[in-house]
Amino acid sequence: MKQKVTAVFDIGKTNKKFFLFDKNFKEVHKEYIAFKEIVDEDGHPTENLQALQKWLKDVFNQILEAKEFEVTAINFSTYGASLVHIDENGNPVTPLYNYTKPLDKSMIDSFFNDYGPKEDFLKTTGCADLSMLNSGLQLYWIKKTKPHIFNKIKYSLHLPQYLSYIFTGIPLSEYTSIGCHTALWDYEKKDYHNWVYQEGIHKILPPIVSTETSINMNYNGNRIKIGVGIHDSSAALLPYVRSVKKKFVLISTGTWSIAFNPFTKNPISKNTNDKDAINYMRINGKPVKASRLFLGNEYKIQVEKLNKLYKVDEDYHRTVSFDFDTYFEIIQDFKYCFKWESIEDSDMPVQTHISYHKFEHAYHQLMTELVLLQIKCIKKAIGEDEITRLYVDGGFSDNDVYIKLLSHYFRDKKLRTTSSSLGSALGAAISISDTKLNSKFLKKNYALKKHVPFIISG
């Protein structure tokens, strides 16, 4: 008898993954692939949409033909800030423009001239600043600079919804993609911003449905429930929201460390100059206040420098555990030592100055300074809300120094770490499932660990 499974395509900018989950959300099959980027008409690197589409169909068809699995549902989790513009035949009319593509300053000035003032606009839409990272601006840019292309667009779909469209042929929009710093959504009136209507952009945006929506279809002779797709950050948050009853902030760590507060009463940051205060949306359209820090990127840069300085192996930093005496020594006469390369901070010195004899000391200094930045980031996400629980997942969840310091500085909160490389894929599977999650879900599926602050005896 075939095993019933939910299939998920989890599409990152680098790795494309395919998972099968059983009824208990345990992974029973996975495949990975990476494609070489192609370039758009301006020579800027971009996703190879054709290769991605072919791989999706090939992998899924192979699974359907396999003897051991019966796919009952499929969903899609992908990175955000990316649109696929299709014509009346469902074919893309432009490349999948990369959100790192620069947007001409005159275009942004023109936009604010029409729809500013800037501060009010950013506050209303929950955006930090405007660029291609705000997918709505991409539509404005195409309309103004490529009107002949714009006129061919029947629908503009965010990437998760385009992947769903490949399988269903039904164009839809959903909240988590719209709410991911797109500059499309007015968080105060809970609808598209006025500019979207004034520019006629709403005519090419498909109907909005709940992220939990699924379409029952006969796909190649199989009855399958097909999801509408979900933005990966919102997907990673979902298992926590569904299984934890008390208010919390999730710190999702990696190249970026993003602190998510899904329980906020004040979603919009008052400081419109803060480029790291951003908004997301939950699957039901409720706002998620978020704050980001380029933690993993800066960590990598500084550790490489320390490796050279102390002539240690490139993986040596992974072996360093928290040492209280070393930390105590550092904080007795604490001074900031590191000049960051990818983070702006008013406390950093003009240049890096390290005088320690041992790598371990320098590493503890580095982690103390990074954790102090992380604390600011988390406090921004918490704002004035009463939050007593913190969850840390991703790459830094098993960094002993980081976790010990974080639990020390947040000793008034309960700190938990989780371990799941499946975060967003699992969230995508859960979003189209009728299964109710309970408080044991994280313990069972995410290797949940409690952390107690260290004690300083006086």
CSV table of C-alpha atoms in Angstrom, one decimal:
chain,number,residue,atom,x,y,z
A,1,MET,CA,0.0,0.0,0.0
A,2,LYS,CA,1.3,3.4,-0.9
A,3,GLN,CA,2.3,5.9,1.8
A,4,LYS,CA,0.2,9.1,1.8
A,5,VAL,CA,2.4,12.2,1.7
A,6,THR,CA,2.3,16.0,1.3
A,7,ALA,CA,4.8,17.3,-1.3
A,8,VAL,CA,6.5,20.7,-0.8
A,9,PHE,CA,8.8,22.6,-3.2
A,10,ASP,CA,11.0,24.9,-1.1
A,11,ILE,CA,12.7,27.3,-3.5
A,12,GLY,CA,15.6,29.4,-2.1
A,13,LYS,CA,17.8,31.7,-4.2
A,14,THR,CA,20.6,29.2,-4.1
A,15,ASN,CA,19.2,25.8,-3.4
A,16,LYS,CA,15.9,24.4,-4.8
A,17,LYS,CA,14.5,21.6,-2.6
A,18,PHE,CA,11.7,19.1,-2.8
A,19,PHE,CA,10.3,17.3,0.3
A,20,LEU,CA,7.7,14.6,1.0
A,21,PHE,CA,6.2,14.6,4.5
A,22,ASP,CA,4.1,11.9,6.1
A,23,LYS,CA,0.9,12.5,8.2
A,24,ASN,CA,3.1,13.3,11.2
A,25,PHE,CA,5.1,15.9,9.2
A,26,LYS,CA,8.2,13.6,9.3
A,27,GLU,CA,10.4,14.0,6.2
A,28,VAL,CA,10.3,10.7,4.1
A,29,HIS,CA,12.0,11.9,0.9
A,30,LYS,CA,14.0,14.9,-0.3
A,31,GLU,CA,15.8,16.2,-3.4
A,32,TYR,CA,18.1,19.2,-3.9
A,33,ILE,CA,19.3,21.0,-7.0
A,34,ALA,CA,21.0,24.3,-7.8
A,35,PHE,CA,20.8,26.2,-11.2
A,36,LYS,CA,23.3,28.6,-12.7
A,37,GLU,CA,21.8,32.0,-12.8
A,38,ILE,CA,21.1,33.6,-16.2
A,39,VAL,CA,21.1,37.4,-16.9
A,40,ASP,CA,18.2,39.8,-17.7
A,41,GLU,CA,18.3,42.3,-20.6
A,42,ASP,CA,20.5,44.6,-18.6
A,43,GLY,CA,23.1,41.9,-17.7
A,44,HIS,CA,21.9,41.6,-14.1
A,45,PRO,CA,21.9,38.0,-12.7
A,46,THR,CA,18.5,36.4,-12.3
A,47,GLU,CA,16.7,33.1,-11.7
A,48,ASN,CA,16.5,30.6,-14.6
A,49,LEU,CA,12.8,30.4,-14.6
A,50,GLN,CA,12.6,28.0,-17.5
A,51,ALA,CA,15.0,25.5,-15.9
A,52,LEU,CA,13.1,25.9,-12.6
A,53,GLN,CA,9.7,25.2,-14.2
A,54,LYS,CA,11.0,22.1,-16.0
A,55,TRP,CA,12.6,20.7,-12.8
A,56,LEU,CA,9.3,21.2,-10.8
A,57,LYS,CA,7.3,19.3,-13.4
A,58,ASP,CA,9.9,16.5,-13.9
A,59,VAL,CA,10.4,15.9,-10.1
A,60,PHE,CA,6.7,15.9,-9.4
A,61,ASN,CA,5.8,13.6,-12.3
A,62,GLN,CA,8.5,11.1,-11.2
A,63,ILE,CA,7.1,11.0,-7.7
A,64,LEU,CA,3.5,10.5,-9.0
A,65,GLU,CA,4.8,7.5,-11.0
A,66,ALA,CA,6.7,6.0,-8.1
A,67,LYS,CA,5.2,2.9,-6.5
A,68,GLU,CA,5.8,3.9,-2.8
A,69,PHE,CA,4.1,7.3,-2.4
A,70,GLU,CA,0.6,8.6,-2.9
A,71,VAL,CA,0.7,12.4,-3.0
A,72,THR,CA,-2.4,13.8,-1.4
A,73,ALA,CA,-1.3,17.5,-1.3
A,74,ILE,CA,1.3,19.8,-2.7
A,75,ASN,CA,2.4,23.3,-1.7
A,76,PHE,CA,5.2,25.8,-2.4
A,77,SER,CA,7.5,28.0,-0.3
A,78,THR,CA,9.8,30.5,-1.9
A,79,TYR,CA,11.8,33.6,-1.3
A,80,GLY,CA,9.8,36.9,-1.5
A,81,ALA,CA,10.1,40.2,-3.3
A,82,SER,CA,9.9,38.5,-6.7
A,83,LEU,CA,7.2,38.7,-9.3
A,84,VAL,CA,6.5,36.7,-12.5
A,85,HIS,CA,4.5,38.7,-15.1
A,86,ILE,CA,2.5,36.5,-17.4
A,87,ASP,CA,0.5,37.2,-20.6
A,88,GLU,CA,-3.0,35.9,-21.4
A,89,ASN,CA,-1.5,32.5,-22.4
A,90,GLY,CA,0.2,32.1,-19.0
A,91,ASN,CA,3.7,32.7,-20.4
A,92,PRO,CA,6.2,35.0,-18.6
A,93,VAL,CA,6.8,38.3,-20.5
A,94,THR,CA,9.9,39.4,-18.6
A,95,PRO,CA,12.7,37.7,-16.8
A,96,LEU,CA,12.2,37.1,-13.0
A,97,TYR,CA,13.9,40.3,-12.0
A,98,ASN,CA,16.3,39.9,-9.1
A,99,TYR,CA,15.4,42.0,-6.0
A,100,THR,CA,19.1,43.0,-5.9
A,101,LYS,CA,18.8,44.8,-9.3
A,102,PRO,CA,19.3,48.6,-8.7
A,103,LEU,CA,16.4,50.9,-9.3
A,104,ASP,CA,17.2,54.3,-10.8
A,105,LYS,CA,17.0,57.1,-8.2
A,106,SER,CA,15.0,59.3,-10.5
A,107,MET,CA,12.3,56.5,-10.6
A,108,ILE,CA,12.0,56.6,-6.8
A,109,ASP,CA,12.0,60.4,-6.7
A,110,SER,CA,9.2,60.4,-9.4
A,111,PHE,CA,7.2,57.9,-7.3
A,112,PHE,CA,7.4,60.0,-4.1
A,113,ASN,CA,6.7,63.1,-6.1
A,114,ASP,CA,3.3,61.5,-6.9
A,115,TYR,CA,2.6,59.5,-3.8
A,116,GLY,CA,4.8,60.9,-1.0
A,117,PRO,CA,5.7,62.3,1.4
A,118,LYS,CA,8.2,59.5,1.8
A,119,GLU,CA,8.0,59.1,5.6
A,120,ASP,CA,4.2,58.8,5.5
A,121,PHE,CA,4.3,56.3,2.6
A,122,LEU,CA,6.9,54.1,4.3
A,123,LYS,CA,5.0,54.2,7.6
A,124,THR,CA,1.7,53.2,6.0
A,125,THR,CA,3.2,50.4,3.9
A,126,GLY,CA,5.5,49.0,6.6
A,127,CYS,CA,8.6,49.3,4.3
A,128,ALA,CA,12.1,50.3,5.3
A,129,ASP,CA,13.1,52.0,2.0
A,130,LEU,CA,12.2,51.7,-1.6
A,131,SER,CA,14.1,49.6,-4.2
A,132,MET,CA,13.5,46.4,-6.2
A,133,LEU,CA,13.2,44.7,-2.8
A,134,ASN,CA,9.7,46.2,-2.8
A,135,SER,CA,8.1,44.2,-5.5
A,136,GLY,CA,5.3,46.8,-6.0
A,137,LEU,CA,7.9,49.3,-7.2
A,138,GLN,CA,8.9,46.8,-9.9
A,139,LEU,CA,5.4,47.1,-11.4
A,140,TYR,CA,5.7,50.9,-11.3
A,141,TRP,CA,9.1,50.7,-13.0
A,142,ILE,CA,7.8,48.4,-15.7
A,143,LYS,CA,4.8,50.6,-16.4
A,144,LYS,CA,6.9,53.8,-16.6
A,145,THR,CA,9.9,52.5,-18.5
A,146,LYS,CA,8.5,49.5,-20.5
A,147,PRO,CA,4.9,50.4,-21.3
A,148,HIS,CA,4.8,48.0,-24.3
A,149,ILE,CA,5.7,45.1,-21.9
A,150,PHE,CA,3.3,46.3,-19.2
A,151,ASN,CA,0.5,46.3,-21.7
A,152,LYS,CA,1.1,42.6,-22.3
A,153,ILE,CA,0.8,41.6,-18.6
A,154,LYS,CA,-2.4,39.8,-17.8
A,155,TYR,CA,-1.4,38.9,-14.3
A,156,SER,CA,1.6,39.6,-12.0
A,157,LEU,CA,2.1,36.8,-9.6
A,158,HIS,CA,4.5,36.6,-6.6
A,159,LEU,CA,6.8,33.6,-7.0
A,160,PRO,CA,5.0,31.2,-4.6
A,161,GLN,CA,1.8,31.8,-6.4
A,162,TYR,CA,3.4,31.4,-9.8
A,163,LEU,CA,4.6,28.0,-8.8
A,164,SER,CA,1.1,27.1,-7.8
A,165,TYR,CA,-0.2,28.5,-11.1
A,166,ILE,CA,2.1,26.2,-13.0
A,167,PHE,CA,0.2,23.3,-11.6
A,168,THR,CA,-3.4,24.7,-11.4
A,169,GLY,CA,-3.6,27.4,-14.1
A,170,ILE,CA,-5.5,29.5,-11.6
A,171,PRO,CA,-4.0,33.0,-10.8
A,172,LEU,CA,-4.2,34.0,-7.2
A,173,SER,CA,-2.7,36.3,-4.6
A,174,GLU,CA,-2.3,35.6,-0.8
A,175,TYR,CA,-1.4,37.7,2.2
A,176,THR,CA,2.1,36.5,3.1
A,177,SER,CA,3.5,37.5,-0.3
A,178,ILE,CA,1.6,40.8,-0.4
A,179,GLY,CA,2.7,41.7,3.1
A,180,CYS,CA,6.5,41.1,2.6
A,181,HIS,CA,7.7,44.7,2.2
A,182,THR,CA,6.1,45.0,-1.2
A,183,ALA,CA,5.0,48.7,-0.9
A,184,LEU,CA,1.6,47.5,-2.2
A,185,TRP,CA,-0.3,47.1,1.1
A,186,ASP,CA,-1.7,49.8,3.3
A,187,TYR,CA,-1.5,48.3,6.8
A,188,GLU,CA,-3.8,50.9,8.3
A,189,LYS,CA,-6.8,50.4,5.9
A,190,LYS,CA,-6.0,46.7,5.3
A,191,ASP,CA,-6.2,46.9,1.6
A,192,TYR,CA,-3.9,47.8,-1.3
A,193,HIS,CA,-2.5,51.3,-1.1
A,194,ASN,CA,-4.2,54.1,-3.0
A,195,TRP,CA,-1.3,54.3,-5.5
A,196,VAL,CA,-2.0,50.7,-6.6
A,197,TYR,CA,-5.5,51.8,-7.7
A,198,GLN,CA,-4.5,55.1,-9.1
A,199,GLU,CA,-1.9,53.5,-11.4
A,200,GLY,CA,-4.3,50.7,-12.4
A,201,ILE,CA,-1.9,48.1,-11.0
A,202,HIS,CA,-4.8,46.3,-9.2
A,203,LYS,CA,-6.2,45.2,-12.5
A,204,ILE,CA,-3.2,42.8,-13.0
A,205,LEU,CA,-3.1,41.6,-9.4
A,206,PRO,CA,-5.2,38.4,-9.0
A,207,PRO,CA,-7.9,37.9,-6.3
A,208,ILE,CA,-6.6,37.6,-2.8
A,209,VAL,CA,-7.3,34.4,-0.9
A,210,SER,CA,-6.2,33.0,2.5
A,211,THR,CA,-2.8,31.3,2.5
A,212,GLU,CA,-4.6,28.2,3.8
A,213,THR,CA,-6.6,27.9,0.5
A,214,SER,CA,-6.1,24.8,-1.5
A,215,ILE,CA,-7.6,23.7,-4.8
A,216,ASN,CA,-8.8,20.1,-5.2
A,217,MET,CA,-7.8,19.0,-8.7
A,218,ASN,CA,-7.4,16.1,-10.9
A,219,TYR,CA,-3.7,16.3,-11.8
A,220,ASN,CA,-2.5,13.7,-14.3
A,221,GLY,CA,-5.2,11.3,-13.1
A,222,ASN,CA,-4.5,11.9,-9.4
A,223,ARG,CA,-6.8,13.7,-7.0
A,224,ILE,CA,-4.5,16.2,-5.3
A,225,LYS,CA,-5.0,19.2,-3.0
A,226,ILE,CA,-2.8,22.0,-4.5
A,227,GLY,CA,-1.9,25.0,-2.2
A,228,VAL,CA,-1.5,28.6,-3.3
A,229,GLY,CA,2.0,28.9,-2.0
A,230,ILE,CA,3.5,30.9,0.9
A,231,HIS,CA,6.4,33.3,1.5
A,232,ASP,CA,9.3,31.4,3.1
A,233,SER,CA,9.7,33.7,6.2
A,234,SER,CA,6.0,33.5,7.0
A,235,ALA,CA,6.1,29.7,6.4
A,236,ALA,CA,9.0,29.3,8.9
A,237,LEU,CA,7.0,31.2,11.5
A,238,LEU,CA,3.8,29.2,11.1
A,239,PRO,CA,4.7,26.0,13.1
A,240,TYR,CA,5.5,28.2,16.1
A,241,VAL,CA,2.3,30.3,15.8
A,242,ARG,CA,0.2,27.1,15.5
A,243,SER,CA,1.8,25.2,18.4
A,244,VAL,CA,2.8,27.8,21.0
A,245,LYS,CA,-0.1,29.4,22.9
A,246,LYS,CA,1.8,32.1,24.7
A,247,LYS,CA,3.2,35.3,23.0
A,248,PHE,CA,6.8,35.0,21.7
A,249,VAL,CA,9.3,36.4,19.3
A,250,LEU,CA,11.1,34.1,16.9
A,251,ILE,CA,14.7,34.9,16.0
A,252,SER,CA,15.4,33.2,12.7
A,253,THR,CA,19.2,33.2,12.3
A,254,GLY,CA,21.4,32.8,9.2
A,255,THR,CA,23.0,35.2,6.8
A,256,TRP,CA,20.3,37.6,8.0
A,257,SER,CA,19.0,37.3,11.6
A,258,ILE,CA,15.3,38.3,11.6
A,259,ALA,CA,13.3,38.8,14.8
A,260,PHE,CA,9.6,38.2,14.2
A,261,ASN,CA,6.9,39.5,16.5
A,262,PRO,CA,3.6,38.1,15.3
A,263,PHE,CA,1.7,39.4,18.4
A,264,THR,CA,2.4,43.1,17.9
A,265,LYS,CA,-0.1,45.9,18.8
A,266,ASN,CA,2.0,48.4,17.0
A,267,PRO,CA,3.1,46.9,13.7
A,268,ILE,CA,4.5,50.0,12.0
A,269,SER,CA,7.9,51.3,13.1
A,270,LYS,CA,7.8,55.0,14.0
A,271,ASN,CA,11.4,55.4,12.7
A,272,THR,CA,11.1,55.6,9.0
A,273,ASN,CA,14.9,56.0,8.6
A,274,ASP,CA,15.4,52.5,10.1
A,275,LYS,CA,16.1,50.3,7.1
A,276,ASP,CA,16.1,47.2,9.2
A,277,ALA,CA,12.5,47.6,10.6
A,278,ILE,CA,10.2,45.7,8.2
A,279,ASN,CA,6.8,44.2,8.1
A,280,TYR,CA,5.5,40.7,7.1
A,281,MET,CA,2.0,39.3,7.2
A,282,ARG,CA,0.6,36.1,8.8
A,283,ILE,CA,-1.5,33.8,6.7
A,284,ASN,CA,-4.7,35.4,8.0
A,285,GLY,CA,-3.5,39.0,7.0
A,286,LYS,CA,-2.5,40.0,10.5
A,287,PRO,CA,0.8,42.1,10.6
A,288,VAL,CA,4.1,40.7,11.9
A,289,LYS,CA,6.6,43.3,13.1
A,290,ALA,CA,10.1,42.3,12.2
A,291,SER,CA,13.6,43.6,12.6
A,292,ARG,CA,16.7,42.3,10.8
A,293,LEU,CA,20.4,42.2,11.4
A,294,PHE,CA,23.1,41.1,8.9
A,295,LEU,CA,24.4,38.8,11.6
A,296,GLY,CA,25.7,35.7,9.7
A,297,ASN,CA,27.3,37.8,7.0
A,298,GLU,CA,29.3,39.9,9.4
A,299,TYR,CA,30.1,36.9,11.5
A,300,LYS,CA,31.6,35.2,8.5
A,301,ILE,CA,33.7,38.2,7.6
A,302,GLN,CA,35.1,38.7,11.1
A,303,VAL,CA,35.8,35.0,11.8
A,304,GLU,CA,37.8,34.8,8.5
A,305,LYS,CA,39.9,37.7,9.8
A,306,LEU,CA,40.4,36.1,13.2
A,307,ASN,CA,41.4,32.8,11.6
A,308,LYS,CA,44.2,34.6,9.7
A,309,LEU,CA,45.3,36.7,12.7
A,310,TYR,CA,45.6,33.7,15.0
A,311,LYS,CA,46.6,31.2,12.3
A,312,VAL,CA,43.9,28.7,13.1
A,313,ASP,CA,41.9,26.2,11.0
A,314,GLU,CA,38.9,27.8,9.2
A,315,ASP,CA,36.5,25.6,11.2
A,316,TYR,CA,38.2,26.1,14.6
A,317,HIS,CA,35.5,28.7,15.6
A,318,ARG,CA,32.9,25.9,15.7
A,319,THR,CA,34.8,24.2,18.6
A,320,VAL,CA,34.7,27.2,20.9
A,321,SER,CA,32.3,26.8,23.8
A,322,PHE,CA,31.2,29.6,26.2
A,323,ASP,CA,33.8,30.2,29.0
A,324,PHE,CA,32.5,32.3,31.9
A,325,ASP,CA,36.0,33.5,33.1
A,326,THR,CA,36.9,34.7,29.6
A,327,TYR,CA,33.6,36.6,29.3
A,328,PHE,CA,34.0,38.0,32.8
A,329,GLU,CA,37.4,39.3,31.9
A,330,ILE,CA,36.0,41.0,28.8
A,331,ILE,CA,33.2,42.8,30.6
A,332,GLN,CA,35.3,44.1,33.5
A,333,ASP,CA,36.6,46.9,31.3
A,334,PHE,CA,34.4,46.5,28.2
A,335,LYS,CA,35.4,48.3,25.0
A,336,TYR,CA,34.1,47.9,21.5
A,337,CYS,CA,36.9,46.4,19.3
A,338,PHE,CA,35.3,45.5,16.0
A,339,LYS,CA,34.6,47.8,13.0
A,340,TRP,CA,31.8,46.1,11.1
A,341,GLU,CA,31.9,45.8,7.3
A,342,SER,CA,28.3,45.1,6.5
A,343,ILE,CA,26.5,46.6,9.6
A,344,GLU,CA,26.2,50.2,10.6
A,345,ASP,CA,26.5,50.9,14.3
A,346,SER,CA,27.2,54.1,16.2
A,347,ASP,CA,29.2,52.2,18.9
A,348,MET,CA,31.8,50.6,16.6
A,349,PRO,CA,35.4,52.0,16.5
A,350,VAL,CA,37.0,53.6,13.5
A,351,GLN,CA,39.1,50.5,13.0
A,352,THR,CA,39.2,47.0,14.5
A,353,HIS,CA,41.6,46.7,17.4
A,354,ILE,CA,42.3,43.3,18.8
A,355,SER,CA,45.0,42.9,21.6
A,356,TYR,CA,44.1,39.4,22.9
A,357,HIS,CA,46.7,36.6,22.8
A,358,LYS,CA,44.3,33.8,22.3
A,359,PHE,CA,41.7,33.2,19.6
A,360,GLU,CA,39.1,32.2,22.2
A,361,HIS,CA,39.3,35.6,23.9
A,362,ALA,CA,38.9,37.5,20.6
A,363,TYR,CA,36.0,35.2,19.6
A,364,HIS,CA,34.2,35.9,22.9
A,365,GLN,CA,34.7,39.6,22.3
A,366,LEU,CA,33.3,39.2,18.8
A,367,MET,CA,30.3,37.3,20.0
A,368,THR,CA,29.6,39.7,22.9
A,369,GLU,CA,29.6,42.6,20.4
A,370,LEU,CA,27.4,40.8,17.9
A,371,VAL,CA,25.0,39.7,20.7
A,372,LEU,CA,24.7,43.3,21.9
A,373,LEU,CA,23.6,44.2,18.3
A,374,GLN,CA,21.2,41.2,18.3
A,375,ILE,CA,19.6,42.4,21.6
A,376,LYS,CA,18.9,45.8,20.0
A,377,CYS,CA,17.3,44.1,17.0
A,378,ILE,CA,15.1,41.9,19.2
A,379,LYS,CA,14.1,44.8,21.4
A,380,LYS,CA,13.0,46.7,18.3
A,381,ALA,CA,10.8,43.7,17.3
A,382,ILE,CA,9.3,43.5,20.8
A,383,GLY,CA,8.6,47.2,21.0
A,384,GLU,CA,6.1,47.9,23.7
A,385,ASP,CA,4.5,44.5,23.6
A,386,GLU,CA,4.8,42.1,26.6
A,387,ILE,CA,6.7,39.2,25.4
A,388,THR,CA,8.1,36.5,27.7
A,389,ARG,CA,9.4,33.8,25.3
A,390,LEU,CA,12.1,33.8,22.7
A,391,TYR,CA,12.7,31.0,20.2
A,392,VAL,CA,15.9,30.9,18.2
A,393,ASP,CA,16.2,28.8,15.1
A,394,GLY,CA,18.7,28.5,12.2
A,395,GLY,CA,22.5,28.6,12.0
A,396,PHE,CA,23.2,30.2,15.4
A,397,SER,CA,20.9,28.0,17.4
A,398,ASP,CA,23.8,25.7,18.1
A,399,ASN,CA,26.4,28.4,18.7
A,400,ASP,CA,27.1,27.9,22.4
A,401,VAL,CA,28.6,31.4,23.0
A,402,TYR,CA,25.7,33.1,21.2
A,403,ILE,CA,23.0,31.2,23.0
A,404,LYS,CA,24.6,31.5,26.5
A,405,LEU,CA,25.1,35.3,26.0
A,406,LEU,CA,21.5,35.8,24.7
A,407,SER,CA,20.0,33.9,27.6
A,408,HIS,CA,22.1,35.9,30.0
A,409,TYR,CA,21.1,39.3,28.6
A,410,PHE,CA,17.4,38.2,28.3
A,411,ARG,CA,17.3,36.6,31.7
A,412,ASP,CA,13.8,37.9,32.3
A,413,LYS,CA,12.6,35.8,29.3
A,414,LYS,CA,12.3,32.0,28.6
A,415,LEU,CA,14.8,31.2,25.8
A,416,ARG,CA,14.3,28.1,23.7
A,417,THR,CA,16.3,26.9,20.7
A,418,THR,CA,14.9,24.7,17.9
A,419,SER,CA,16.7,22.7,15.2
A,420,SER,CA,15.0,22.2,11.9
A,421,SER,CA,16.4,22.7,8.5
A,422,LEU,CA,12.9,22.1,7.3
A,423,GLY,CA,11.4,25.3,8.7
A,424,SER,CA,9.8,26.9,5.7
A,425,ALA,CA,9.0,23.6,3.9
A,426,LEU,CA,7.3,22.3,7.0
A,427,GLY,CA,5.4,25.5,7.4
A,428,ALA,CA,4.2,25.2,3.8
A,429,ALA,CA,3.0,21.6,4.5
A,430,ILE,CA,1.2,22.7,7.7
A,431,SER,CA,-0.5,25.7,6.0
A,432,ILE,CA,-2.6,23.4,3.8
A,433,SER,CA,-3.1,20.7,6.4
A,434,ASP,CA,-6.2,20.3,8.6
A,435,THR,CA,-4.0,18.9,11.4
A,436,LYS,CA,-4.1,20.8,14.8
A,437,LEU,CA,-0.7,21.2,16.3
A,438,ASN,CA,-0.2,21.0,20.1
A,439,SER,CA,2.6,22.2,22.4
A,440,LYS,CA,4.5,19.0,22.0
A,441,PHE,CA,5.0,19.5,18.2
A,442,LEU,CA,8.2,21.6,18.5
A,443,LYS,CA,9.7,19.2,21.0
A,444,LYS,CA,9.0,16.2,18.8
A,445,ASN,CA,9.8,17.8,15.4
A,446,TYR,CA,12.2,20.6,16.2
A,447,ALA,CA,14.4,19.2,18.9
A,448,LEU,CA,13.2,22.0,21.3
A,449,LYS,CA,15.8,22.9,24.0
A,450,LYS,CA,15.4,25.1,27.1
A,451,HIS,CA,18.2,27.4,28.2
A,452,VAL,CA,18.9,28.7,31.7
A,453,PRO,CA,20.9,31.9,32.2
A,454,PHE,CA,24.3,31.4,33.8
A,455,ILE,CA,24.6,32.7,37.4
A,456,ILE,CA,27.1,35.4,38.4
A,457,SER,CA,28.0,34.9,42.1
A,458,GLY,CA,29.0,37.9,44.0
